[in-house]
Amino acid sequence: MTVDLSQLQKGVEDISQALNELQKEESERSANIEILQKRQTELKEETEKIILGKAVVDGELEILREERDKIKKGIEIEREHADTIILQKEKEFTDRWEGKHAELRSLDDSLDKKIRDANIKIEKEKSKTKTKQDFTITASEEAIKLKLGEISNREERLDRKQTMLKIKERQLLKKELEIKQKQVQLEDQIKTFRMHSRY
């Protein structure tokens, strides 16, 4: 049997070329495996960072919630305290006002009795007592006006304080919303990472 050396040599070259291509593919596959392993390590590190960041955000969110609860409780206490003070001041004012009226009525009765007892003497006493009565009424009215002013000032201060507390509460709610948005972004990153990890 005659062997065609040219065909045999061509077959050897084809086999050699095929082996070279296989080696090249093997090298590329090894390089791709290294790249994938490196990417997997990077994704793992990113995941750990995301999980750590989420834990930090959760901690900040919990602190904000506690602070918001404290502020709400403080506002409720201030309102209760303000209501108690206002009611107490109103009662004190009413009691003093009624006491002054009773005192004035008693003075009037005393004057009437003295007038009936002696006309001349009562005319003099009436003038003195009336002057004293006018002075007492004026002083009482001034004291009542001062107390009313104090109550009004106290109410204004309480209103300002409640307004400041409401502003701070709105700021906390805004910050809480920002943290929630950040948490959603982190969760989206985790989902994206998991989707890439599947592939």
PDB file of C-alpha atoms in Angstrom:
ATOM      1  CA  MET A   1       0.000   0.000   0.000  1.00  0.00           C
ATOM      2  CA  THR A   2       1.365   3.431  -0.987  1.00  0.00           C
ATOM      3  CA  VAL A   3       1.297   6.211   1.666  1.00  0.00           C
ATOM      4  CA  ASP A   4       0.837   9.775   0.476  1.00  0.00           C
ATOM      5  CA  LEU A   5       3.365  11.700   2.575  1.00  0.00           C
ATOM      6  CA  SER A   6       1.877  15.072   1.699  1.00  0.00           C
ATOM      7  CA  GLN A   7      -1.541  14.038   3.008  1.00  0.00           C
ATOM      8  CA  LEU A   8       0.033  12.507   6.094  1.00  0.00           C
ATOM      9  CA  GLN A   9       1.990  15.685   6.757  1.00  0.00           C
ATOM     10  CA  LYS A  10      -1.147  17.777   6.249  1.00  0.00           C
ATOM     11  CA  GLY A  11      -3.001  15.558   8.727  1.00  0.00           C
ATOM     12  CA  VAL A  12      -0.227  16.024  11.280  1.00  0.00           C
ATOM     13  CA  GLU A  13      -0.349  19.794  10.778  1.00  0.00           C
ATOM     14  CA  ASP A  14      -4.144  19.793  11.178  1.00  0.00           C
ATOM     15  CA  ILE A  15      -3.853  17.806  14.396  1.00  0.00           C
ATOM     16  CA  SER A  16      -1.135  20.167  15.660  1.00  0.00           C
ATOM     17  CA  GLN A  17      -3.251  23.196  14.809  1.00  0.00           C
ATOM     18  CA  ALA A  18      -6.266  21.647  16.522  1.00  0.00           C
ATOM     19  CA  LEU A  19      -4.147  20.986  19.636  1.00  0.00           C
ATOM     20  CA  ASN A  20      -2.918  24.575  19.616  1.00  0.00           C
ATOM     21  CA  GLU A  21      -6.482  25.848  19.370  1.00  0.00           C
ATOM     22  CA  LEU A  22      -7.530  23.584  22.234  1.00  0.00           C
ATOM     23  CA  GLN A  23      -4.648  24.864  24.352  1.00  0.00           C
ATOM     24  CA  LYS A  24      -5.589  28.434  23.475  1.00  0.00           C
ATOM     25  CA  GLU A  25      -9.228  27.783  24.415  1.00  0.00           C
ATOM     26  CA  GLU A  26      -8.077  26.140  27.664  1.00  0.00           C
ATOM     27  CA  SER A  27      -5.923  29.175  28.479  1.00  0.00           C
ATOM     28  CA  GLU A  28      -8.825  31.528  27.735  1.00  0.00           C
ATOM     29  CA  ARG A  29     -11.146  29.385  29.840  1.00  0.00           C
ATOM     30  CA  SER A  30      -8.662  29.452  32.747  1.00  0.00           C
ATOM     31  CA  ALA A  31      -8.349  33.231  32.404  1.00  0.00           C
ATOM     32  CA  ASN A  32     -12.151  33.584  32.360  1.00  0.00           C
ATOM     33  CA  ILE A  33     -12.405  31.381  35.451  1.00  0.00           C
ATOM     34  CA  GLU A  34      -9.905  33.621  37.259  1.00  0.00           C
ATOM     35  CA  ILE A  35     -11.843  36.713  36.191  1.00  0.00           C
ATOM     36  CA  LEU A  36     -15.105  35.167  37.389  1.00  0.00           C
ATOM     37  CA  GLN A  37     -13.534  34.137  40.703  1.00  0.00           C
ATOM     38  CA  LYS A  38     -12.144  37.646  41.161  1.00  0.00           C
ATOM     39  CA  ARG A  39     -15.546  39.156  40.327  1.00  0.00           C
ATOM     40  CA  GLN A  40     -17.214  36.733  42.734  1.00  0.00           C
ATOM     41  CA  THR A  41     -14.823  37.843  45.486  1.00  0.00           C
ATOM     42  CA  GLU A  42     -15.539  41.506  44.682  1.00  0.00           C
ATOM     43  CA  LEU A  43     -19.288  40.879  44.733  1.00  0.00           C
ATOM     44  CA  LYS A  44     -18.937  39.102  48.060  1.00  0.00           C
ATOM     45  CA  GLU A  45     -17.060  42.083  49.503  1.00  0.00           C
ATOM     46  CA  GLU A  46     -19.657  44.481  48.067  1.00  0.00           C
ATOM     47  CA  THR A  47     -22.404  42.375  49.607  1.00  0.00           C
ATOM     48  CA  GLU A  48     -20.728  42.494  52.996  1.00  0.00           C
ATOM     49  CA  LYS A  49     -20.391  46.278  52.692  1.00  0.00           C
ATOM     50  CA  ILE A  50     -24.047  46.599  51.702  1.00  0.00           C
ATOM     51  CA  ILE A  51     -25.147  44.400  54.604  1.00  0.00           C
ATOM     52  CA  LEU A  52     -22.984  46.443  56.977  1.00  0.00           C
ATOM     53  CA  GLY A  53     -24.375  49.690  55.544  1.00  0.00           C
ATOM     54  CA  LYS A  54     -27.912  48.389  55.937  1.00  0.00           C
ATOM     55  CA  ALA A  55     -27.198  47.538  59.574  1.00  0.00           C
ATOM     56  CA  VAL A  56     -25.884  51.071  60.146  1.00  0.00           C
ATOM     57  CA  VAL A  57     -28.954  52.580  58.473  1.00  0.00           C
ATOM     58  CA  ASP A  58     -31.249  50.361  60.548  1.00  0.00           C
ATOM     59  CA  GLY A  59     -29.439  51.530  63.683  1.00  0.00           C
ATOM     60  CA  GLU A  60     -29.785  55.187  62.713  1.00  0.00           C
ATOM     61  CA  LEU A  61     -33.434  54.652  61.884  1.00  0.00           C
ATOM     62  CA  GLU A  62     -34.060  53.074  65.284  1.00  0.00           C
ATOM     63  CA  ILE A  63     -32.326  55.994  67.021  1.00  0.00           C
ATOM     64  CA  LEU A  64     -34.478  58.454  65.062  1.00  0.00           C
ATOM     65  CA  ARG A  65     -37.626  56.566  65.989  1.00  0.00           C
ATOM     66  CA  GLU A  66     -36.673  56.653  69.673  1.00  0.00           C
ATOM     67  CA  GLU A  67     -35.918  60.369  69.446  1.00  0.00           C
ATOM     68  CA  ARG A  68     -39.222  61.005  67.673  1.00  0.00           C
ATOM     69  CA  ASP A  69     -41.089  59.074  70.394  1.00  0.00           C
ATOM     70  CA  LYS A  70     -39.311  61.115  73.078  1.00  0.00           C
ATOM     71  CA  ILE A  71     -40.267  64.359  71.337  1.00  0.00           C
ATOM     72  CA  LYS A  72     -43.893  63.257  70.994  1.00  0.00           C
ATOM     73  CA  LYS A  73     -43.967  62.293  74.659  1.00  0.00           C
ATOM     74  CA  GLY A  74     -42.375  65.634  75.568  1.00  0.00           C
ATOM     75  CA  ILE A  75     -45.000  67.499  73.554  1.00  0.00           C
ATOM     76  CA  GLU A  76     -47.796  65.595  75.300  1.00  0.00           C
ATOM     77  CA  ILE A  77     -46.277  66.330  78.726  1.00  0.00           C
ATOM     78  CA  GLU A  78     -45.902  70.033  77.849  1.00  0.00           C
ATOM     79  CA  ARG A  79     -49.522  70.191  76.692  1.00  0.00           C
ATOM     80  CA  GLU A  80     -50.762  68.525  79.863  1.00  0.00           C
ATOM     81  CA  HIS A  81     -48.573  70.805  81.969  1.00  0.00           C
ATOM     82  CA  ALA A  82     -49.798  73.883  80.086  1.00  0.00           C
ATOM     83  CA  ASP A  83     -53.455  72.857  80.471  1.00  0.00           C
ATOM     84  CA  THR A  84     -52.941  72.273  84.197  1.00  0.00           C
ATOM     85  CA  ILE A  85     -51.265  75.657  84.677  1.00  0.00           C
ATOM     86  CA  ILE A  86     -53.931  77.493  82.679  1.00  0.00           C
ATOM     87  CA  LEU A  87     -56.758  75.831  84.618  1.00  0.00           C
ATOM     88  CA  GLN A  88     -55.009  76.579  87.902  1.00  0.00           C
ATOM     89  CA  LYS A  89     -54.478  80.241  86.945  1.00  0.00           C
ATOM     90  CA  GLU A  90     -58.087  80.563  85.822  1.00  0.00           C
ATOM     91  CA  LYS A  91     -59.275  79.114  89.131  1.00  0.00           C
ATOM     92  CA  GLU A  92     -56.999  81.426  91.131  1.00  0.00           C
ATOM     93  CA  PHE A  93     -58.189  84.416  89.125  1.00  0.00           C
ATOM     94  CA  THR A  94     -61.846  83.450  89.559  1.00  0.00           C
ATOM     95  CA  ASP A  95     -61.413  82.908  93.301  1.00  0.00           C
ATOM     96  CA  ARG A  96     -59.691  86.280  93.760  1.00  0.00           C
ATOM     97  CA  TRP A  97     -62.269  88.037  91.604  1.00  0.00           C
ATOM     98  CA  GLU A  98     -65.159  86.546  93.567  1.00  0.00           C
ATOM     99  CA  GLY A  99     -63.386  87.379  96.826  1.00  0.00           C
ATOM    100  CA  LYS A 100     -63.008  91.019  95.780  1.00  0.00           C
ATOM    101  CA  HIS A 101     -66.670  91.207  94.818  1.00  0.00           C
ATOM    102  CA  ALA A 102     -67.676  89.754  98.176  1.00  0.00           C
ATOM    103  CA  GLU A 103     -65.420  92.265  99.914  1.00  0.00           C
ATOM    104  CA  LEU A 104     -66.970  95.145  97.956  1.00  0.00           C
ATOM    105  CA  ARG A 105     -70.486  93.963  98.725  1.00  0.00           C
ATOM    106  CA  SER A 106     -69.564  93.781 102.403  1.00  0.00           C
ATOM    107  CA  LEU A 107     -68.237  97.341 102.259  1.00  0.00           C
ATOM    108  CA  ASP A 108     -71.445  98.515 100.592  1.00  0.00           C
ATOM    109  CA  ASP A 109     -73.560  96.871 103.298  1.00  0.00           C
ATOM    110  CA  SER A 110     -71.403  98.437 105.990  1.00  0.00           C
ATOM    111  CA  LEU A 111     -71.766 101.860 104.393  1.00  0.00           C
ATOM    112  CA  ASP A 112     -75.543 101.529 104.141  1.00  0.00           C
ATOM    113  CA  LYS A 113     -75.746 100.606 107.819  1.00  0.00           C
ATOM    114  CA  LYS A 114     -73.599 103.557 108.845  1.00  0.00           C
ATOM    115  CA  ILE A 115     -75.670 105.916 106.713  1.00  0.00           C
ATOM    116  CA  ARG A 116     -78.823 104.750 108.424  1.00  0.00           C
ATOM    117  CA  ASP A 117     -77.258 105.182 111.880  1.00  0.00           C
ATOM    118  CA  ALA A 118     -76.022 108.761 111.588  1.00  0.00           C
ATOM    119  CA  ASN A 119     -76.396 111.097 108.608  1.00  0.00           C
ATOM    120  CA  ILE A 120     -73.683 113.615 109.444  1.00  0.00           C
ATOM    121  CA  LYS A 121     -71.138 111.078 110.597  1.00  0.00           C
ATOM    122  CA  ILE A 122     -71.906 108.795 107.676  1.00  0.00           C
ATOM    123  CA  GLU A 123     -71.369 111.615 105.138  1.00  0.00           C
ATOM    124  CA  LYS A 124     -67.778 111.968 106.340  1.00  0.00           C
ATOM    125  CA  GLU A 125     -67.267 108.217 106.650  1.00  0.00           C
ATOM    126  CA  LYS A 126     -68.861 107.710 103.265  1.00  0.00           C
ATOM    127  CA  SER A 127     -66.346 110.047 101.616  1.00  0.00           C
ATOM    128  CA  LYS A 128     -63.370 108.317 103.286  1.00  0.00           C
ATOM    129  CA  THR A 129     -64.714 104.834 102.704  1.00  0.00           C
ATOM    130  CA  LYS A 130     -65.581 105.634  99.095  1.00  0.00           C
ATOM    131  CA  THR A 131     -62.044 106.865  98.499  1.00  0.00           C
ATOM    132  CA  LYS A 132     -60.690 103.704 100.093  1.00  0.00           C
ATOM    133  CA  GLN A 133     -63.162 101.612  98.114  1.00  0.00           C
ATOM    134  CA  ASP A 134     -62.131 103.238  94.816  1.00  0.00           C
ATOM    135  CA  PHE A 135     -58.483 102.679  95.664  1.00  0.00           C
ATOM    136  CA  THR A 136     -59.162  99.016  96.531  1.00  0.00           C
ATOM    137  CA  ILE A 137     -61.077  98.462  93.292  1.00  0.00           C
ATOM    138  CA  THR A 138     -58.370 100.154  91.209  1.00  0.00           C
ATOM    139  CA  ALA A 139     -55.591  98.152  92.871  1.00  0.00           C
ATOM    140  CA  SER A 140     -57.572  94.940  92.431  1.00  0.00           C
ATOM    141  CA  GLU A 141     -58.173  95.647  88.760  1.00  0.00           C
ATOM    142  CA  GLU A 142     -54.475  96.379  88.207  1.00  0.00           C
ATOM    143  CA  ALA A 143     -53.482  93.139  89.947  1.00  0.00           C
ATOM    144  CA  ILE A 144     -55.989  91.193  87.860  1.00  0.00           C
ATOM    145  CA  LYS A 145     -54.683  92.817  84.659  1.00  0.00           C
ATOM    146  CA  LEU A 146     -51.119  91.877  85.614  1.00  0.00           C
ATOM    147  CA  LYS A 147     -52.118  88.266  86.269  1.00  0.00           C
ATOM    148  CA  LEU A 148     -53.999  88.133  82.976  1.00  0.00           C
ATOM    149  CA  GLY A 149     -50.867  89.436  81.257  1.00  0.00           C
ATOM    150  CA  GLU A 150     -48.765  86.743  82.957  1.00  0.00           C
ATOM    151  CA  ILE A 151     -51.191  84.036  81.842  1.00  0.00           C
ATOM    152  CA  SER A 152     -51.200  85.406  78.283  1.00  0.00           C
ATOM    153  CA  ASN A 153     -47.382  85.497  78.201  1.00  0.00           C
ATOM    154  CA  ARG A 154     -47.212  81.941  79.529  1.00  0.00           C
ATOM    155  CA  GLU A 155     -49.628  80.767  76.831  1.00  0.00           C
ATOM    156  CA  GLU A 156     -47.573  82.528  74.132  1.00  0.00           C
ATOM    157  CA  ARG A 157     -44.355  80.889  75.381  1.00  0.00           C
ATOM    158  CA  LEU A 158     -46.024  77.486  75.391  1.00  0.00           C
ATOM    159  CA  ASP A 159     -47.341  78.066  71.859  1.00  0.00           C
ATOM    160  CA  ARG A 160     -43.840  79.013  70.657  1.00  0.00           C
ATOM    161  CA  LYS A 161     -42.332  75.972  72.322  1.00  0.00           C
ATOM    162  CA  GLN A 162     -44.952  73.675  70.782  1.00  0.00           C
ATOM    163  CA  THR A 163     -44.264  75.256  67.373  1.00  0.00           C
ATOM    164  CA  MET A 164     -40.523  74.582  67.760  1.00  0.00           C
ATOM    165  CA  LEU A 165     -41.214  70.999  68.797  1.00  0.00           C
ATOM    166  CA  LYS A 166     -43.464  70.515  65.755  1.00  0.00           C
ATOM    167  CA  ILE A 167     -40.728  71.905  63.462  1.00  0.00           C
ATOM    168  CA  LYS A 168     -38.181  69.528  64.982  1.00  0.00           C
ATOM    169  CA  GLU A 169     -40.617  66.624  64.599  1.00  0.00           C
ATOM    170  CA  ARG A 170     -41.078  67.464  60.892  1.00  0.00           C
ATOM    171  CA  GLN A 171     -37.287  67.573  60.468  1.00  0.00           C
ATOM    172  CA  LEU A 172     -36.972  64.154  62.083  1.00  0.00           C
ATOM    173  CA  LEU A 173     -39.702  62.740  59.854  1.00  0.00           C
ATOM    174  CA  LYS A 174     -37.881  64.149  56.804  1.00  0.00           C
ATOM    175  CA  LYS A 175     -34.602  62.581  57.928  1.00  0.00           C
ATOM    176  CA  GLU A 176     -36.378  59.285  58.599  1.00  0.00           C
ATOM    177  CA  LEU A 177     -37.793  59.386  55.043  1.00  0.00           C
ATOM    178  CA  GLU A 178     -34.302  59.999  53.637  1.00  0.00           C
ATOM    179  CA  ILE A 179     -32.941  57.011  55.577  1.00  0.00           C
ATOM    180  CA  LYS A 180     -35.816  54.845  54.326  1.00  0.00           C
ATOM    181  CA  GLN A 181     -35.002  55.888  50.752  1.00  0.00           C
ATOM    182  CA  LYS A 182     -31.359  55.012  51.370  1.00  0.00           C
ATOM    183  CA  GLN A 183     -32.447  51.657  52.770  1.00  0.00           C
ATOM    184  CA  VAL A 184     -34.529  51.000  49.639  1.00  0.00           C
ATOM    185  CA  GLN A 185     -31.496  51.821  47.482  1.00  0.00           C
ATOM    186  CA  LEU A 186     -29.382  49.377  49.481  1.00  0.00           C
ATOM    187  CA  GLU A 187     -32.018  46.678  49.114  1.00  0.00           C
ATOM    188  CA  ASP A 188     -32.102  47.323  45.350  1.00  0.00           C
ATOM    189  CA  GLN A 189     -28.320  46.940  45.229  1.00  0.00           C
ATOM    190  CA  ILE A 190     -28.587  43.649  47.124  1.00  0.00           C
ATOM    191  CA  LYS A 191     -31.243  42.401  44.685  1.00  0.00           C
ATOM    192  CA  THR A 192     -29.064  43.450  41.734  1.00  0.00           C
ATOM    193  CA  PHE A 193     -26.074  41.660  43.225  1.00  0.00           C
ATOM    194  CA  ARG A 194     -28.112  38.504  43.780  1.00  0.00           C
ATOM    195  CA  MET A 195     -29.318  38.573  40.180  1.00  0.00           C
ATOM    196  CA  HIS A 196     -25.708  38.890  38.949  1.00  0.00           C
ATOM    197  CA  SER A 197     -24.609  36.119  41.317  1.00  0.00           C
ATOM    198  CA  ARG A 198     -27.054  33.705  39.693  1.00  0.00           C
ATOM    199  CA  TYR A 199     -25.311  34.174  36.394  1.00  0.00           C
TER     200      TYR A 199
END
